[in-house]
Coordinates of N, CA and C in Angstrom, one line a residue:
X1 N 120.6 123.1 15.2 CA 120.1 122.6 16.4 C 121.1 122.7 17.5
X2 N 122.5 122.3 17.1 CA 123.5 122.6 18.2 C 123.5 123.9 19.1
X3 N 124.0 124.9 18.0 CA 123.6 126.3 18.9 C 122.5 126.5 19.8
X4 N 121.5 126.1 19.9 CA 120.3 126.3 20.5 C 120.2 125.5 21.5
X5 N 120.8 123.5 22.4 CA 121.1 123.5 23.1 C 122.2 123.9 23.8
X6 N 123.6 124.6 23.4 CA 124.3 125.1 23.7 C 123.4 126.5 24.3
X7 N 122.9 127.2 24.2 CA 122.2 128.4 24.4 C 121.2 128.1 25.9
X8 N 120.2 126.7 25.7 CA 119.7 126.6 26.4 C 120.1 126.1 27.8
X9 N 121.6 124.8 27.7 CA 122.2 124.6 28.4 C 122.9 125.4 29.4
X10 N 123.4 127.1 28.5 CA 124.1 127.2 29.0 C 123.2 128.2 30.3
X11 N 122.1 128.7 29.7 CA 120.8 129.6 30.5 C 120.7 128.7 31.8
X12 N 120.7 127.3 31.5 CA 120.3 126.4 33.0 C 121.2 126.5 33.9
X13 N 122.3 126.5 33.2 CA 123.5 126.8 34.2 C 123.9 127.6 35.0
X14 N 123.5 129.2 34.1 CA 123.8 130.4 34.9 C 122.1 130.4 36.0
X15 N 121.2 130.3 35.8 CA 119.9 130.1 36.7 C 120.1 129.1 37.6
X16 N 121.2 128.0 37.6 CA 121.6 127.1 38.4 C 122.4 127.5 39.5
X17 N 123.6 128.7 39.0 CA 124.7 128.9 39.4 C 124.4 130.1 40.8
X18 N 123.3 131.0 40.0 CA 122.6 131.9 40.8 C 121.6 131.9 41.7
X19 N 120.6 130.5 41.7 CA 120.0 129.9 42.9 C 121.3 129.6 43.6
X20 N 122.5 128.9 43.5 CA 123.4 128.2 44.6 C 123.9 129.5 45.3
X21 N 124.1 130.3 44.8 CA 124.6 132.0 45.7 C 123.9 132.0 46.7
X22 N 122.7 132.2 46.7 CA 121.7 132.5 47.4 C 121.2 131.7 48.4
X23 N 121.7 132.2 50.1 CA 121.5 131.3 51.2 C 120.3 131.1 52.2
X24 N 119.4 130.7 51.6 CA 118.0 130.3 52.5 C 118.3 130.0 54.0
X25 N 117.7 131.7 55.0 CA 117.9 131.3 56.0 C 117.0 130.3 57.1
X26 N 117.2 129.4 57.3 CA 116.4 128.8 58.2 C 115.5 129.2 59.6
X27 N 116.1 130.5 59.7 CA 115.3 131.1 61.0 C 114.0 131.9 60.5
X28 N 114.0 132.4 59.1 CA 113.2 133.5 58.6 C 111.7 132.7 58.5
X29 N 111.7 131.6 57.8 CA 110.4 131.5 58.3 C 109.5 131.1 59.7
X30 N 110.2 130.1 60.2 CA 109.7 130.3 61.5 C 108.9 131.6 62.2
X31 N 109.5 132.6 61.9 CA 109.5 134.3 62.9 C 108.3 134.9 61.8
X32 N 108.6 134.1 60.2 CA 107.2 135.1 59.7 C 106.3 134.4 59.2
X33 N 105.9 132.8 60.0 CA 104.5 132.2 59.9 C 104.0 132.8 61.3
X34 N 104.9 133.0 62.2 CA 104.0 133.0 63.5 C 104.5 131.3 64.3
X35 N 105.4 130.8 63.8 CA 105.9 129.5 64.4 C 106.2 129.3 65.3
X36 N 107.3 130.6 65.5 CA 108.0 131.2 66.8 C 107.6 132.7 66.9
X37 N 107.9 133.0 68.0 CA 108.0 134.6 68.5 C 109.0 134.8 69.2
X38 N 109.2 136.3 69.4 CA 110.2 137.0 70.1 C 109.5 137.0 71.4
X39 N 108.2 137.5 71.8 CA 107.1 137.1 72.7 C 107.1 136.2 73.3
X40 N 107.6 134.7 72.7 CA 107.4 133.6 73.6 C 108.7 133.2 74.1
X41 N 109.7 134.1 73.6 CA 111.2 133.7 74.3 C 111.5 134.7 75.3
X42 N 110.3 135.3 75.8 CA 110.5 136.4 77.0 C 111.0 135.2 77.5
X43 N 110.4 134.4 77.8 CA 110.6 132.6 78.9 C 111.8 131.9 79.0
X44 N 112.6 132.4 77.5 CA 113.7 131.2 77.0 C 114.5 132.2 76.2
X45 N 115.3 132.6 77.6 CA 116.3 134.0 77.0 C 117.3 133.1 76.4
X46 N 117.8 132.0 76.4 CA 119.0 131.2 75.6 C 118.4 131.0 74.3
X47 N 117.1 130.8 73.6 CA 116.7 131.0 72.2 C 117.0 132.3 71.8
X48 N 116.4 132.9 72.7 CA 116.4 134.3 71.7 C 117.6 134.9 71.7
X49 N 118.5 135.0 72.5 CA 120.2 135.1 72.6 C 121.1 134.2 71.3
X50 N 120.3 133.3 71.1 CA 121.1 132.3 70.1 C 120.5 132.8 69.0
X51 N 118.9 132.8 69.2 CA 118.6 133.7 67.6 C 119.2 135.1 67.1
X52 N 119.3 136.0 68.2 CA 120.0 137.2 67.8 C 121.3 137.1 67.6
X53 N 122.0 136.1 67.7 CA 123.7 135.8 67.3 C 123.7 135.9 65.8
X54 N 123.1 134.6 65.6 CA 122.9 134.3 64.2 C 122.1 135.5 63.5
X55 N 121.2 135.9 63.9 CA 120.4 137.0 62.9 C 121.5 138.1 62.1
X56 N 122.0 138.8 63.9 CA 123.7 139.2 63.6 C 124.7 139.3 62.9
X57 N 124.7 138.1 62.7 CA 126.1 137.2 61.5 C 125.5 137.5 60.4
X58 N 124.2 137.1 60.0 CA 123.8 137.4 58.9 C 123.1 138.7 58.2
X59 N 122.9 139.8 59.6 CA 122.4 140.6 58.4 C 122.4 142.0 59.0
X60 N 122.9 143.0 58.5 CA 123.4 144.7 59.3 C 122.2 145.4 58.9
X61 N 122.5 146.8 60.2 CA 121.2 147.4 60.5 C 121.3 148.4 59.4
X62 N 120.3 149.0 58.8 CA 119.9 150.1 58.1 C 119.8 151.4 59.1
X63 N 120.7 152.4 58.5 CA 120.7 153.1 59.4 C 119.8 154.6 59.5
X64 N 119.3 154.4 58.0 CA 118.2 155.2 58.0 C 116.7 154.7 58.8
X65 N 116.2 153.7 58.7 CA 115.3 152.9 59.2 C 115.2 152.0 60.4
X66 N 114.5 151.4 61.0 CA 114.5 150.1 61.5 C 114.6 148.7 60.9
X67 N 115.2 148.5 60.0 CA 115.4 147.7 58.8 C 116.7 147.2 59.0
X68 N 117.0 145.2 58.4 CA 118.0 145.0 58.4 C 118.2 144.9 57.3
X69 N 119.8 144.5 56.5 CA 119.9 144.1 55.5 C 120.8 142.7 55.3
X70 N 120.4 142.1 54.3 CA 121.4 140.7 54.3 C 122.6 141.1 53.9
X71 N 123.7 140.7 54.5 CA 124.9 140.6 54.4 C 125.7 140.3 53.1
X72 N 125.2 139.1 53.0 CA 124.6 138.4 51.4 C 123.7 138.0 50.9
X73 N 123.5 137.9 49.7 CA 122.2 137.2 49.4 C 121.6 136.1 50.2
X74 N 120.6 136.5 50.4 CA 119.7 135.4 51.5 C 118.1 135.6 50.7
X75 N 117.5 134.1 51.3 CA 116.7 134.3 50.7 C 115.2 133.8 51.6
X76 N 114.4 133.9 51.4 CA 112.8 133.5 52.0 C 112.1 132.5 50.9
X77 N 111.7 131.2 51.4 CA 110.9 130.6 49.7 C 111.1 130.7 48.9
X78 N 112.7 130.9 49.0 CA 113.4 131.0 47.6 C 113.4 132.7 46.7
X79 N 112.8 133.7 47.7 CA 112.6 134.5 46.8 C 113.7 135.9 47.6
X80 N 114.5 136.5 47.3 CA 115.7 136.9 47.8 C 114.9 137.9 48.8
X81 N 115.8 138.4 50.2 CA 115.1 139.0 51.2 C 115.9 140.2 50.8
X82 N 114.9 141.1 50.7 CA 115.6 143.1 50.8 C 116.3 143.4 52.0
X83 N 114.9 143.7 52.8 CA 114.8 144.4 54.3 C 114.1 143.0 55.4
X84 N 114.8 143.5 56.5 CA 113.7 142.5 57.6 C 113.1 143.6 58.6
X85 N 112.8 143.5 59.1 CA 111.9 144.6 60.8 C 111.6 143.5 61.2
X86 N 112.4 143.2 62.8 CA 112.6 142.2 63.5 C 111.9 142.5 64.4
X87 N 111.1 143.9 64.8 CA 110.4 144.1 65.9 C 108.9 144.6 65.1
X88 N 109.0 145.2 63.8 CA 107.5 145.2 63.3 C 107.0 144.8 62.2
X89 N 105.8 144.8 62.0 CA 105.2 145.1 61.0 C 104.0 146.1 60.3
X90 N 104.4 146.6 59.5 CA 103.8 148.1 59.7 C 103.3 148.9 61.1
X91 N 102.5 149.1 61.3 CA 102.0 149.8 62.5 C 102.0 148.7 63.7
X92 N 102.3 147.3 63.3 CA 101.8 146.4 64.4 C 103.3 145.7 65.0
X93 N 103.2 145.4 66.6 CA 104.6 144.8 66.9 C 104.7 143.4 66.7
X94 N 105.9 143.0 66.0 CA 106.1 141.6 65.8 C 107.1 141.3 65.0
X95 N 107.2 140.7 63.6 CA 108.8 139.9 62.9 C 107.9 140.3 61.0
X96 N 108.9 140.9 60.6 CA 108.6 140.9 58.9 C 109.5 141.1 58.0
X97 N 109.4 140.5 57.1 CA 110.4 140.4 55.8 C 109.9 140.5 54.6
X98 N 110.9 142.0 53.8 CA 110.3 142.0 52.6 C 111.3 141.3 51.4
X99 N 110.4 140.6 50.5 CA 110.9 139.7 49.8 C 110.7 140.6 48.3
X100 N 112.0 140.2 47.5 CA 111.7 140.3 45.8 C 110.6 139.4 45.3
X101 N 109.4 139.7 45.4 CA 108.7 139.0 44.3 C 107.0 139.3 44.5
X102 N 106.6 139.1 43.1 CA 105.1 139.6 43.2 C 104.5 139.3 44.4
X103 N 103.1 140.1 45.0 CA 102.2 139.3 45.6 C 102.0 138.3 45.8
X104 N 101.3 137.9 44.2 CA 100.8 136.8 44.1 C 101.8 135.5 44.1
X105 N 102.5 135.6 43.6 CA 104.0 134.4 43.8 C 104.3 134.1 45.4
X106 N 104.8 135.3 45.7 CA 105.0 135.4 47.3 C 104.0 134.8 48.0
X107 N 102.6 134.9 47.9 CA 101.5 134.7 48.6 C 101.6 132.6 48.4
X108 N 101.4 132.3 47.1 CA 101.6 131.1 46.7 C 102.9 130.3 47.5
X109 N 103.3 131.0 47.5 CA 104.9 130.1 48.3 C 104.9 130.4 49.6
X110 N 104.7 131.0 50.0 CA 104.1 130.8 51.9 C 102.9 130.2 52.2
X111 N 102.0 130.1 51.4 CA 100.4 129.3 51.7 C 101.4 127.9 51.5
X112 N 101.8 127.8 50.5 CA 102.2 126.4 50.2 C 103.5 125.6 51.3
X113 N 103.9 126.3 51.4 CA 105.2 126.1 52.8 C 104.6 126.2 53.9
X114 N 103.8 126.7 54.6 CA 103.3 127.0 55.6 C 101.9 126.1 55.5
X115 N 101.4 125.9 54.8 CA 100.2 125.0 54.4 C 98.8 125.1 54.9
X116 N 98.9 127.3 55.0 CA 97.8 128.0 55.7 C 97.4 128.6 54.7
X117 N 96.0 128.8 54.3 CA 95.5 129.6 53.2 C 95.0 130.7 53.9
X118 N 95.3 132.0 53.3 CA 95.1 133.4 53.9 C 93.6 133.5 53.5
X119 N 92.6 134.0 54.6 CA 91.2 133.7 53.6 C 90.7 134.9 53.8
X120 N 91.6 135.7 54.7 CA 90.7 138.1 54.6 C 91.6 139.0 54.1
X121 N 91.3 138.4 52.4 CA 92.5 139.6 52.1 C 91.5 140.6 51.3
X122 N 91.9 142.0 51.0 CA 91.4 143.2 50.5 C 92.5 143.7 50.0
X123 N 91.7 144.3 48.6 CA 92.9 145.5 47.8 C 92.2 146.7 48.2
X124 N 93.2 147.9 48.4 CA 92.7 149.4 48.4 C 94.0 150.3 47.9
X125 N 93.3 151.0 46.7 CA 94.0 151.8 46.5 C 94.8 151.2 45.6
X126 N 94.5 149.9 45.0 CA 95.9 149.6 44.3 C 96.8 148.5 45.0
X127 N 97.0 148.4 46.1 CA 97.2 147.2 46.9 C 96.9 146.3 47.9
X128 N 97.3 145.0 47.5 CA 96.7 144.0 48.3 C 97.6 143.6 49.7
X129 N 96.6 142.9 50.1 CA 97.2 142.7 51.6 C 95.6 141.4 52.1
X130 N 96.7 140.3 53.0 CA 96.0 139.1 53.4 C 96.4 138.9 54.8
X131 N 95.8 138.8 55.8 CA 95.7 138.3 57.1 C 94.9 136.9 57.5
X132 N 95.6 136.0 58.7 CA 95.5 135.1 58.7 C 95.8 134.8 60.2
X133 N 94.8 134.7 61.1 CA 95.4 134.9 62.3 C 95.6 133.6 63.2
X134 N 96.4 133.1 63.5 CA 97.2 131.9 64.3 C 96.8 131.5 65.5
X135 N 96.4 132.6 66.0 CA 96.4 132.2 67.7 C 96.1 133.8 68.6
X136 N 96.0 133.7 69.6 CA 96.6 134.5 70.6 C 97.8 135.6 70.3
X137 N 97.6 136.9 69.9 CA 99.0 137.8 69.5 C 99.6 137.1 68.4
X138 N 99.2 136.3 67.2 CA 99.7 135.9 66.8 C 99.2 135.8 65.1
X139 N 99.4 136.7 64.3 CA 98.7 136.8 63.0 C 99.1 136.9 61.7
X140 N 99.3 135.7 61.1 CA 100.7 135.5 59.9 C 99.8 137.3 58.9
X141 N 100.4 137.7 58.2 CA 100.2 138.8 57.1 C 101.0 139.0 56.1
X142 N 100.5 139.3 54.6 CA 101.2 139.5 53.9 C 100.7 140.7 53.0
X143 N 102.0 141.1 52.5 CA 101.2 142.6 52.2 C 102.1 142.8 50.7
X144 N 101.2 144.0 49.8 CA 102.3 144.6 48.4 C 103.5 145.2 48.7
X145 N 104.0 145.4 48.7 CA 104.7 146.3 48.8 C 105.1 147.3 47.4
X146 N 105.5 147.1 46.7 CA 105.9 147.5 44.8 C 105.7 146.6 44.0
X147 N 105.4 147.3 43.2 CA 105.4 146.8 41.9 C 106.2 146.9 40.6
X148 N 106.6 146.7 39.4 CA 107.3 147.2 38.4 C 108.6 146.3 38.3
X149 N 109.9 146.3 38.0 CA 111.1 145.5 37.1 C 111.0 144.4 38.8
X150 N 111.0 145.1 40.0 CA 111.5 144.3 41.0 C 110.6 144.0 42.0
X151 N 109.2 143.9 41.9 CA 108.1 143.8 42.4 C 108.5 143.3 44.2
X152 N 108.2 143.9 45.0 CA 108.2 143.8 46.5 C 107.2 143.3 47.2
X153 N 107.3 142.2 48.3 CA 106.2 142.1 49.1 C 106.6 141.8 50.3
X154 N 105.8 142.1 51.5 CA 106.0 141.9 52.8 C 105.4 140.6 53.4
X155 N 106.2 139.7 53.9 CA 105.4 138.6 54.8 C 106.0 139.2 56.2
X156 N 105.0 138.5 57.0 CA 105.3 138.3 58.5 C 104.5 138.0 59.6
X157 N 104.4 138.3 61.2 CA 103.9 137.7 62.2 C 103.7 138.9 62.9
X158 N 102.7 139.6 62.8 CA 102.5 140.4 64.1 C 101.8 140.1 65.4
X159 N 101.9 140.5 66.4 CA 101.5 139.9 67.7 C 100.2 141.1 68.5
X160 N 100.2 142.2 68.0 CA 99.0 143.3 68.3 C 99.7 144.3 67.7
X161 N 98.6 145.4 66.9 CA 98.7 146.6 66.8 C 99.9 147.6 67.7
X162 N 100.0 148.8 66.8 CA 100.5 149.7 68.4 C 99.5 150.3 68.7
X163 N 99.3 151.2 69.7 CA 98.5 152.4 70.3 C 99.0 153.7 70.4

């Protein structure tokens, strides 16, 4: 019996040690419930000047893409952030972050932090995707992204389509 909580102790530890790496940014959700916008700080250039500092510090541009990356591990609801697009999401203008983790996980931990339940979502082709619209230019979404060993998904806030 010793061996085995020596084994299991020691599992809690390293899963302990590897949630504390990981630095939950405090701006990321705001920008991908739709809490805040980059839209509503046209008004309040000292927010969005202070938000782009910090964004900055924390995370360099991809230079193939419009994509950032975290600096270090960072994370969204706990679940580690890839890429961000600070100005889109997919075809639409606004704030989005793709996160390591299923759909369905991903989806459960932003309904549940956010305390909004997505209620038009559709699969096609194989992937799902949920809209949830806030307001005025303002429409939380969450989308698949991959599947397989590191399953990918997109949350965020777009404010209208492009044209």
């Amino acid at each position: 019996m010793k061996p085995v909580y020596s084994v299991a102790a020691t599992a809690l530890l390293l899963a302990t040690l590897s949630v504390a790496h990981a630095d939950e940014d405090p701006g990321m959700l705001p920008m991908t419930s739709c809490q805040e916008s980059w839209l509503d700080w046209k008004q309040d250039p000292i927010k969005a000047d202070t938000f782009s500092r910090q964004f900055q510090s924390r995370f360099r541009r991809n230079e193939r893409e419009a994509s950032f990356s975290p600096i270090r591990e960072t994370t969204l609801l706990g679940h580690r952030i890839n890429r961000v697009y600070p100005q889109s999401v997919g075809m639409g203008l606004g704030y989005s972050v793709v996160v390591e983790a299923s759909f369905d996980i991903a989806r459960a931990s932003f309904e549940k932090q956010t305390g909004k339940r997505f209620k038009q979502c559709e699969a096609s082709e194989g992937m799902k995707s949920c809209e949830l619209e806030i307001g005025p230019k303002k429409t939380m979404v969450i989308m698949e992204g991959s599947r397989g060993a590191r399953p990918q998904t997109l949350l965020g806030c777009y404010y209208y389509y492009q044209q």
